CSV table of C-alpha atoms in Angstrom, one decimal:
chain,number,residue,atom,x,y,z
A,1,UNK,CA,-118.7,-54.6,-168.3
A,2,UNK,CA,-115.5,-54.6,-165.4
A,3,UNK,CA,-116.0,-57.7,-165.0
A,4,UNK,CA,-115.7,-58.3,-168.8
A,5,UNK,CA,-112.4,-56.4,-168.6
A,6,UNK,CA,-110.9,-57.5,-166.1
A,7,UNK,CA,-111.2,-60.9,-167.3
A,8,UNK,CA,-109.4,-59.8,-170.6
A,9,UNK,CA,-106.5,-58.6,-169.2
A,10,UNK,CA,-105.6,-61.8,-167.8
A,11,UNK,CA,-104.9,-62.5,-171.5
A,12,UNK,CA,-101.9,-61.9,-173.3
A,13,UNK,CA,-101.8,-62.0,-177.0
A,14,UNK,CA,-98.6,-63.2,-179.1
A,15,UNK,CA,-98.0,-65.8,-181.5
A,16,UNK,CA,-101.6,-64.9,-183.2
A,17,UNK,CA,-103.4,-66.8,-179.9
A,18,UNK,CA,-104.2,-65.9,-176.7
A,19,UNK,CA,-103.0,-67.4,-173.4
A,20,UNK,CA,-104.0,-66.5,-170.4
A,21,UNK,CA,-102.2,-65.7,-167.3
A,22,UNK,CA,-102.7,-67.6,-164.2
A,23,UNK,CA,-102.2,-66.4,-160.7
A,24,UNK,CA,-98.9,-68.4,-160.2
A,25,UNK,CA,-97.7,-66.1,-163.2
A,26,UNK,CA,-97.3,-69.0,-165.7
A,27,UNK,CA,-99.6,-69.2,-168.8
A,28,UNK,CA,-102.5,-71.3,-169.8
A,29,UNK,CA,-103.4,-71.9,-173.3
A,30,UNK,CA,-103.4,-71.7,-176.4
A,31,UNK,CA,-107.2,-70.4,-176.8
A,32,UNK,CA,-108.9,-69.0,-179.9
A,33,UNK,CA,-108.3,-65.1,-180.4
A,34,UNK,CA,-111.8,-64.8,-182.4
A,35,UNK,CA,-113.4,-66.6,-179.1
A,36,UNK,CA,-112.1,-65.5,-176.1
A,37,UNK,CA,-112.7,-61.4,-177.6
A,38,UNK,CA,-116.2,-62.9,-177.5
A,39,UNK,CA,-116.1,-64.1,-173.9
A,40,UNK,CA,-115.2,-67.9,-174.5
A,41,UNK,CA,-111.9,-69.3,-173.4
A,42,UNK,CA,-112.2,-72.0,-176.4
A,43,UNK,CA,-108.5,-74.0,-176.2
A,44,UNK,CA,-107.1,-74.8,-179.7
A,45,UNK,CA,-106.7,-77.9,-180.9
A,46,UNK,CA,-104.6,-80.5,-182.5
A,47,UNK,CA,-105.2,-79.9,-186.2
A,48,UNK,CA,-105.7,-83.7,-188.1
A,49,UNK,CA,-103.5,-84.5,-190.7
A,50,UNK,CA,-101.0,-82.2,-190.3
A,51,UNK,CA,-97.4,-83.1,-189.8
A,52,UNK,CA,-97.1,-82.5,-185.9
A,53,UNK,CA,-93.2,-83.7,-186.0
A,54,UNK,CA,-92.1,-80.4,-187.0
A,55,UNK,CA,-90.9,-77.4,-184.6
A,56,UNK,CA,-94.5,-76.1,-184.4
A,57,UNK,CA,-97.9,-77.6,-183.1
A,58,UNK,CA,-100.9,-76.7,-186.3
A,59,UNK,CA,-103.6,-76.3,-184.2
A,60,UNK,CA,-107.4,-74.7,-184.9
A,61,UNK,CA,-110.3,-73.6,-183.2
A,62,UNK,CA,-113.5,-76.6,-183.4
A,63,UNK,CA,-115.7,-73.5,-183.1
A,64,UNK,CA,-117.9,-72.9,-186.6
A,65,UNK,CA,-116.6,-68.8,-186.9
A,66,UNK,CA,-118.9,-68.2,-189.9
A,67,UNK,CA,-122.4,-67.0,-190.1
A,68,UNK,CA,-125.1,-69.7,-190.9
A,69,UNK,CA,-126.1,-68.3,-194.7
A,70,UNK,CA,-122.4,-69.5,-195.1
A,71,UNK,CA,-122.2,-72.6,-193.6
A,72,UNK,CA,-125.4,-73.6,-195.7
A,73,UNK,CA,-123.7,-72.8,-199.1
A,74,UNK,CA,-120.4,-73.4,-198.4
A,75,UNK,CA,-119.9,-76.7,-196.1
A,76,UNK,CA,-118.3,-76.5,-192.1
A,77,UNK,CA,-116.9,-72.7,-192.5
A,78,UNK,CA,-114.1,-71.3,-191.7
A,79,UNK,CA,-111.8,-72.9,-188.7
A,80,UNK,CA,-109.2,-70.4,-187.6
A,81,UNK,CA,-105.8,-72.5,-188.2
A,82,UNK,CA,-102.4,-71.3,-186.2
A,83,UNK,CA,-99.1,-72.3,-186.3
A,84,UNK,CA,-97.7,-72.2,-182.9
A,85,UNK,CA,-94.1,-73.2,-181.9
A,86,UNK,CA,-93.8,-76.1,-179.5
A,87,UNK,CA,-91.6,-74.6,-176.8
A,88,UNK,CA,-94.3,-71.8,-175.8
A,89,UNK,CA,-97.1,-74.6,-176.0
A,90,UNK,CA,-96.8,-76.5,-172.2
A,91,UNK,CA,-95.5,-80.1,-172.2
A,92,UNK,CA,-98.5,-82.0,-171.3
A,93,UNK,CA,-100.9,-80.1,-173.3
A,94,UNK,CA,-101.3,-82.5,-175.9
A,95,UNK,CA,-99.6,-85.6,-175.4
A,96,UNK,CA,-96.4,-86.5,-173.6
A,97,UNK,CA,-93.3,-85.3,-175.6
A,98,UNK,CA,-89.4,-87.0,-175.5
């Protein structure tokens, strides 16, 4: 259970994700919220057809967050979807940017 907690405060939460800090002092991420307060660091990613030329990356978490009963009757489930802006995402993180 430390070791559980010590691991989440390396995380800091804002712009609905979390990113974790490395021990340089720069951050890592985005990762899935829903996942990493159950004890995966999942990294979000590039959400298809979306329109990634805007100010903000639409990313999601590949991660199935809905019980089975509800995949069953309802199709894949819910993927988390965020809307994070571009400058606190790091350059490389997805692709190369001009």
């Amino acid at each position: 259970m430390h070791a559980e907690n010590e691991r989440l405060k390396t995380y800091v939460f804002h712009h609905s994700v979390n990113w974790r800090t490395l021990p340089d002092g720069t951050a890592d991420g985005p990762f899935c919220p829903v996942c990493v307060s159950g004890g995966t660091d999942m990294p979000l990613l590039l959400r298809e057809h979306s329109d990634q030329t805007q100010a903000h990356w639409h990313l999601y978490c590949p991660k199935n967050h809905v019980g089975p009963s509800a995949v069953r009757d309802m199709g894949r489930g819910r993927e988390p979807v965020y809307s994070i802006p571009k400058t606190w995402v790091p350059e490389n993180r997805y692709f190369l940017r001009s």
